[in-house]
Amino acid sequence: MQISVALVSLFSLLSLISADVVTRFKDVPECMEYFYRSGGRPPLMYHFSTLYDTHHRIAVYSAYHFQPSNGGGREKRWFVEPQLVNSSWQAGMKTGEKLGKDHPGVYQGERQALDEDYKNFGFDRGHLNPNGHHAVPNRSATFTLTNVVPQNAKLNRNVWRMYEAELANLFRDKCSKAYVLVGPLAHNWIGKSQTKRVNVPDYLWNAYCCVDNNGRPVQSGGGLARNTKKNLVKGHSLDGLGKFLKKFTNKPVGELF
């Protein structure tokens, strides 16, 4: 089963970050604002939307709007989604430690990856929706483990990071608004004690569409990288990227935007 996770920012005096879990994006109109369509209106609350595969404990993709960074550091903590443990629990990203104190003895990792899954396995926690594509305090919402995949450390810290920086420059210079999709193509596993826990991507892909002040597309493209130490990102058109993605599924890919 796949369920979608919509990350929400609730702006209070404490700038709390929260999340909602829904079974379909269309159930929450704010989620749909992260997918380009003519005449759309700006979102009121939601930072980004993630389609999350709870069986493989990895995101299918994240969809977001680019925001110019206003400085500030990285969040030092990693968060889990309480509603993926129990759908009746209150929405709100929490550290595993804090959630464990609120609900002693409850296993948190049945339907999502945990921080411990990434320890001592040689993979980075690779952001799909990068924190550098958001302003403070919104960027803290990207540090949920539903927004990361096991990423080769050399790729994550070198050319993929530079690719994200190049996109940020493009979006600032050329776009009134940029719509972005980022996802993995995953087949392998990492695990503990012979237990399958998290799928490891073979590839990471990115697609974007820039629009002007009237909501008309002005530029689009995408990138594709093998999740290896080869450390290479190849640029693609949206059509070319869509054709590549079709090789990995027996279901229609459709238009990316």
Short mmCIF file of C-alpha atoms in Angstrom, two decimals, residues 7-255:
data_model
loop_
_atom_site.label_atom_id
_atom_site.label_comp_id
_atom_site.label_asym_id
_atom_site.label_seq_id
_atom_site.Cartn_x
_atom_site.Cartn_y
_atom_site.Cartn_z
CA LEU A 7 3.86 18.08 5.29
CA VAL A 8 2.29 21.12 6.85
CA SER A 9 3.73 24.19 8.53
CA LEU A 10 1.60 25.67 11.25
CA PHE A 11 2.87 29.19 11.85
CA SER A 12 2.45 29.95 15.51
CA LEU A 13 4.61 31.85 17.96
CA LEU A 14 6.79 28.74 18.14
CA SER A 15 6.81 28.14 14.35
CA LEU A 16 5.75 24.54 14.90
CA ILE A 17 6.17 22.08 12.03
CA SER A 18 3.45 19.49 11.60
CA ALA A 19 2.38 16.83 9.10
CA ASP A 20 -0.85 15.29 7.85
CA VAL A 21 -1.21 11.78 6.45
CA VAL A 22 -3.86 11.23 3.77
CA THR A 23 -4.62 8.27 1.52
CA ARG A 24 -5.08 10.44 -1.60
CA PHE A 25 -3.66 13.83 -2.53
CA LYS A 26 -7.02 14.99 -3.88
CA ASP A 27 -8.55 14.59 -0.42
CA VAL A 28 -6.58 17.69 0.62
CA PRO A 29 -6.78 20.54 -1.93
CA GLU A 30 -3.68 22.21 -0.48
CA CYS A 31 -1.62 19.16 -1.47
CA MET A 32 -2.64 19.56 -5.11
CA GLU A 33 -1.12 23.04 -5.28
CA TYR A 34 2.35 21.49 -5.52
CA PHE A 35 1.56 20.04 -8.94
CA TYR A 36 1.58 22.52 -11.82
CA ARG A 37 -1.71 23.28 -13.50
CA SER A 38 -2.86 26.41 -15.29
CA GLY A 39 -4.67 28.88 -13.07
CA GLY A 40 -3.58 27.34 -9.77
CA ARG A 41 -3.50 29.48 -6.66
CA PRO A 42 -0.64 29.68 -4.16
CA PRO A 43 -0.82 27.26 -1.22
CA LEU A 44 -1.85 28.67 2.12
CA MET A 45 -0.09 26.31 4.52
CA TYR A 46 1.52 23.23 3.07
CA HIS A 47 5.27 23.11 2.38
CA PHE A 48 5.32 20.09 0.10
CA SER A 49 3.67 16.75 -0.67
CA THR A 50 5.27 13.30 -0.57
CA LEU A 51 3.90 10.07 -1.98
CA TYR A 52 5.32 7.48 0.40
CA ASP A 53 5.54 3.70 -0.09
CA THR A 54 4.97 2.23 3.37
CA HIS A 55 5.96 -1.29 2.31
CA HIS A 56 9.41 -0.37 0.99
CA ARG A 57 9.70 2.53 3.49
CA ILE A 58 10.82 4.97 0.84
CA ALA A 59 9.28 7.94 -0.95
CA VAL A 60 7.97 7.49 -4.50
CA TYR A 61 8.49 11.22 -5.05
CA SER A 62 8.30 14.61 -3.36
CA ALA A 63 6.61 17.60 -4.99
CA TYR A 64 7.36 21.16 -3.90
CA HIS A 65 7.65 24.84 -4.78
CA PHE A 66 11.08 26.39 -4.75
CA GLN A 67 11.70 29.14 -2.18
CA PRO A 68 14.87 31.29 -2.25
CA SER A 69 16.98 30.57 0.82
CA ASN A 70 17.19 33.32 3.43
CA GLY A 71 20.20 31.85 5.18
CA GLY A 72 20.26 29.85 8.37
CA GLY A 73 21.73 26.47 9.24
CA ARG A 74 20.64 22.89 8.78
CA GLU A 75 18.30 21.11 11.16
CA LYS A 76 20.39 18.73 13.28
CA ARG A 77 17.55 16.33 14.07
CA TRP A 78 15.66 13.79 11.94
CA PHE A 79 11.92 13.38 12.37
CA VAL A 80 9.35 10.62 11.98
CA GLU A 81 5.63 10.90 11.21
CA PRO A 82 3.49 9.83 14.20
CA GLN A 83 0.44 9.22 12.00
CA LEU A 84 2.36 6.51 10.13
CA VAL A 85 2.60 4.67 13.45
CA ASN A 86 -1.03 5.25 14.40
CA SER A 87 -3.38 7.20 12.14
CA SER A 88 -5.36 8.45 15.15
CA TRP A 89 -2.38 10.23 16.68
CA GLN A 90 -2.13 13.99 16.41
CA ALA A 91 -0.31 15.31 13.34
CA GLY A 92 3.15 16.70 13.98
CA MET A 93 6.68 15.68 13.07
CA LYS A 94 8.59 14.38 16.08
CA THR A 95 11.96 12.86 16.78
CA GLY A 96 11.87 9.15 17.43
CA GLU A 97 13.08 9.83 20.96
CA LYS A 98 10.25 12.26 21.69
CA LEU A 99 7.63 9.97 20.16
CA GLY A 100 8.99 7.07 22.22
CA LYS A 101 8.53 9.08 25.40
CA ASP A 102 4.94 9.95 24.41
CA HIS A 103 4.12 6.32 23.56
CA PRO A 104 6.46 3.98 25.47
CA GLY A 105 7.00 0.54 23.98
CA VAL A 106 5.33 1.25 20.62
CA TYR A 107 7.38 0.21 17.58
CA GLN A 108 7.69 3.19 15.22
CA GLY A 109 9.17 1.55 12.12
CA GLU A 110 6.52 -0.77 10.72
CA ARG A 111 5.48 1.68 7.98
CA GLN A 112 8.37 4.15 7.83
CA ALA A 113 12.15 4.27 7.94
CA LEU A 114 13.83 5.13 11.21
CA ASP A 115 17.04 7.00 11.87
CA GLU A 116 18.71 3.78 12.98
CA ASP A 117 18.10 2.24 9.53
CA TYR A 118 20.68 4.62 8.08
CA LYS A 119 23.39 4.03 10.65
CA ASN A 120 26.45 1.92 9.77
CA PHE A 121 25.24 1.03 6.25
CA GLY A 122 27.34 3.43 4.20
CA PHE A 123 24.48 5.51 2.77
CA ASP A 124 23.65 9.15 3.39
CA ARG A 125 20.16 10.27 4.29
CA GLY A 126 19.68 11.91 0.90
CA HIS A 127 17.05 14.64 0.73
CA LEU A 128 14.56 14.45 -2.14
CA ASN A 129 13.11 17.88 -1.46
CA PRO A 130 16.36 19.68 -0.50
CA ASN A 131 16.46 21.92 2.53
CA GLY A 132 18.44 24.46 0.50
CA HIS A 133 15.41 25.05 -1.74
CA HIS A 134 13.43 26.53 1.15
CA ALA A 135 13.60 29.49 3.48
CA VAL A 136 13.80 29.35 7.26
CA PRO A 137 11.76 28.07 9.09
CA ASN A 138 10.14 26.07 6.29
CA ARG A 139 13.30 24.09 5.53
CA SER A 140 13.00 22.22 8.83
CA ALA A 141 10.04 20.32 7.36
CA THR A 142 12.39 18.61 4.87
CA PHE A 143 14.15 16.75 7.67
CA THR A 144 11.47 14.10 7.98
CA LEU A 145 12.70 10.58 7.17
CA THR A 146 9.81 10.25 4.71
CA ASN A 147 11.63 12.83 2.54
CA VAL A 148 14.99 11.00 2.34
CA VAL A 149 16.35 7.94 0.56
CA PRO A 150 19.57 5.93 0.98
CA GLN A 151 21.94 7.91 -1.26
CA ASN A 152 25.54 7.19 -2.18
CA ALA A 153 27.63 9.54 -0.05
CA LYS A 154 29.89 10.68 -2.89
CA LEU A 155 26.91 11.47 -5.13
CA ASN A 156 24.97 13.22 -2.35
CA ARG A 157 27.87 15.43 -1.26
CA ASN A 158 29.23 16.29 -4.69
CA VAL A 159 27.45 16.48 -8.05
CA TRP A 160 23.90 16.04 -6.75
CA ARG A 161 24.48 18.85 -4.26
CA MET A 162 25.94 21.02 -7.05
CA TYR A 163 23.01 20.15 -9.30
CA GLU A 164 20.58 21.32 -6.61
CA ALA A 165 22.57 24.57 -6.28
CA GLU A 166 22.46 25.12 -10.07
CA LEU A 167 18.70 24.62 -10.04
CA ALA A 168 18.37 27.14 -7.21
CA ASN A 169 20.23 29.73 -9.32
CA LEU A 170 18.04 28.95 -12.33
CA PHE A 171 14.83 29.21 -10.34
CA ARG A 172 15.83 32.54 -8.79
CA ASP A 173 16.86 34.06 -12.14
CA LYS A 174 14.29 32.67 -14.57
CA CYS A 175 11.13 31.69 -12.69
CA SER A 176 8.27 33.50 -11.09
CA LYS A 177 7.46 30.11 -9.55
CA ALA A 178 9.16 26.72 -9.95
CA TYR A 179 7.36 23.41 -9.54
CA VAL A 180 9.68 20.50 -8.77
CA LEU A 181 9.36 16.71 -8.56
CA VAL A 182 12.14 14.50 -7.15
CA GLY A 183 12.09 10.75 -6.79
CA PRO A 184 14.04 7.48 -6.64
CA LEU A 185 13.89 4.31 -8.70
CA ALA A 186 14.50 1.61 -6.10
CA HIS A 187 15.00 -2.15 -6.23
CA ASN A 188 17.56 -3.22 -3.62
CA TRP A 189 17.41 -3.24 0.16
CA ILE A 190 19.34 -2.33 3.25
CA GLY A 191 18.43 -4.11 6.45
CA LYS A 192 19.38 -5.36 9.88
CA SER A 193 19.75 -9.01 10.86
CA GLN A 194 18.53 -10.23 7.44
CA THR A 195 15.38 -8.11 7.75
CA LYS A 196 14.47 -5.95 4.78
CA ARG A 197 13.99 -2.40 5.97
CA VAL A 198 14.55 0.31 3.34
CA ASN A 199 14.78 0.17 -0.47
CA VAL A 200 17.99 1.56 -1.99
CA PRO A 201 17.50 3.57 -5.21
CA ASP A 202 19.27 2.54 -8.38
CA TYR A 203 18.60 6.04 -9.74
CA LEU A 204 17.55 9.47 -8.52
CA TRP A 205 15.57 11.74 -10.84
CA ASN A 206 14.44 15.36 -10.81
CA ALA A 207 11.95 17.26 -12.98
CA TYR A 208 11.01 20.94 -12.92
CA CYS A 209 8.69 23.41 -14.61
CA CYS A 210 9.15 27.19 -14.37
CA VAL A 211 6.24 29.58 -14.91
CA ASP A 212 6.03 33.34 -15.36
CA ASN A 213 3.87 35.85 -13.46
CA ASN A 214 0.86 34.73 -15.50
CA GLY A 215 1.36 31.05 -14.70
CA ARG A 216 2.61 30.22 -18.20
CA PRO A 217 5.47 27.68 -18.55
CA VAL A 218 8.74 29.33 -19.60
CA GLN A 219 11.32 26.59 -19.01
CA SER A 220 11.42 22.93 -18.00
CA GLY A 221 13.83 20.04 -17.71
CA GLY A 222 15.14 17.34 -15.47
CA GLY A 223 18.13 15.37 -14.27
CA LEU A 224 19.00 11.72 -13.73
CA ALA A 225 21.80 10.09 -11.71
CA ARG A 226 22.87 6.54 -10.94
CA ASN A 227 23.01 6.14 -7.17
CA THR A 228 26.69 5.18 -7.23
CA LYS A 229 30.12 6.71 -6.72
CA LYS A 230 30.28 7.45 -10.48
CA ASN A 231 29.11 10.87 -9.37
CA LEU A 232 27.34 12.01 -12.55
CA VAL A 233 24.05 13.83 -13.20
CA LYS A 234 22.72 13.84 -16.77
CA GLY A 235 20.30 16.51 -17.96
CA HIS A 236 17.05 15.47 -19.69
CA SER A 237 14.00 17.01 -21.28
CA LEU A 238 10.70 16.19 -19.58
CA ASP A 239 9.76 13.93 -22.50
CA GLY A 240 13.08 12.13 -22.33
CA LEU A 241 12.85 11.68 -18.57
CA GLY A 242 9.27 10.41 -18.87
CA LYS A 243 10.35 7.78 -21.42
CA PHE A 244 13.13 6.65 -19.10
CA LEU A 245 10.77 6.32 -16.11
CA LYS A 246 8.38 4.19 -18.19
CA LYS A 247 11.07 1.50 -18.41
CA PHE A 248 10.68 0.84 -14.70
CA THR A 249 6.94 0.40 -14.40
CA ASN A 250 4.09 -1.40 -16.14
CA LYS A 251 1.78 1.48 -15.23
CA PRO A 252 1.32 4.68 -17.27
CA VAL A 253 3.72 7.45 -16.25
CA GLY A 254 1.73 10.23 -17.92
CA GLU A 255 2.92 13.81 -18.15
#
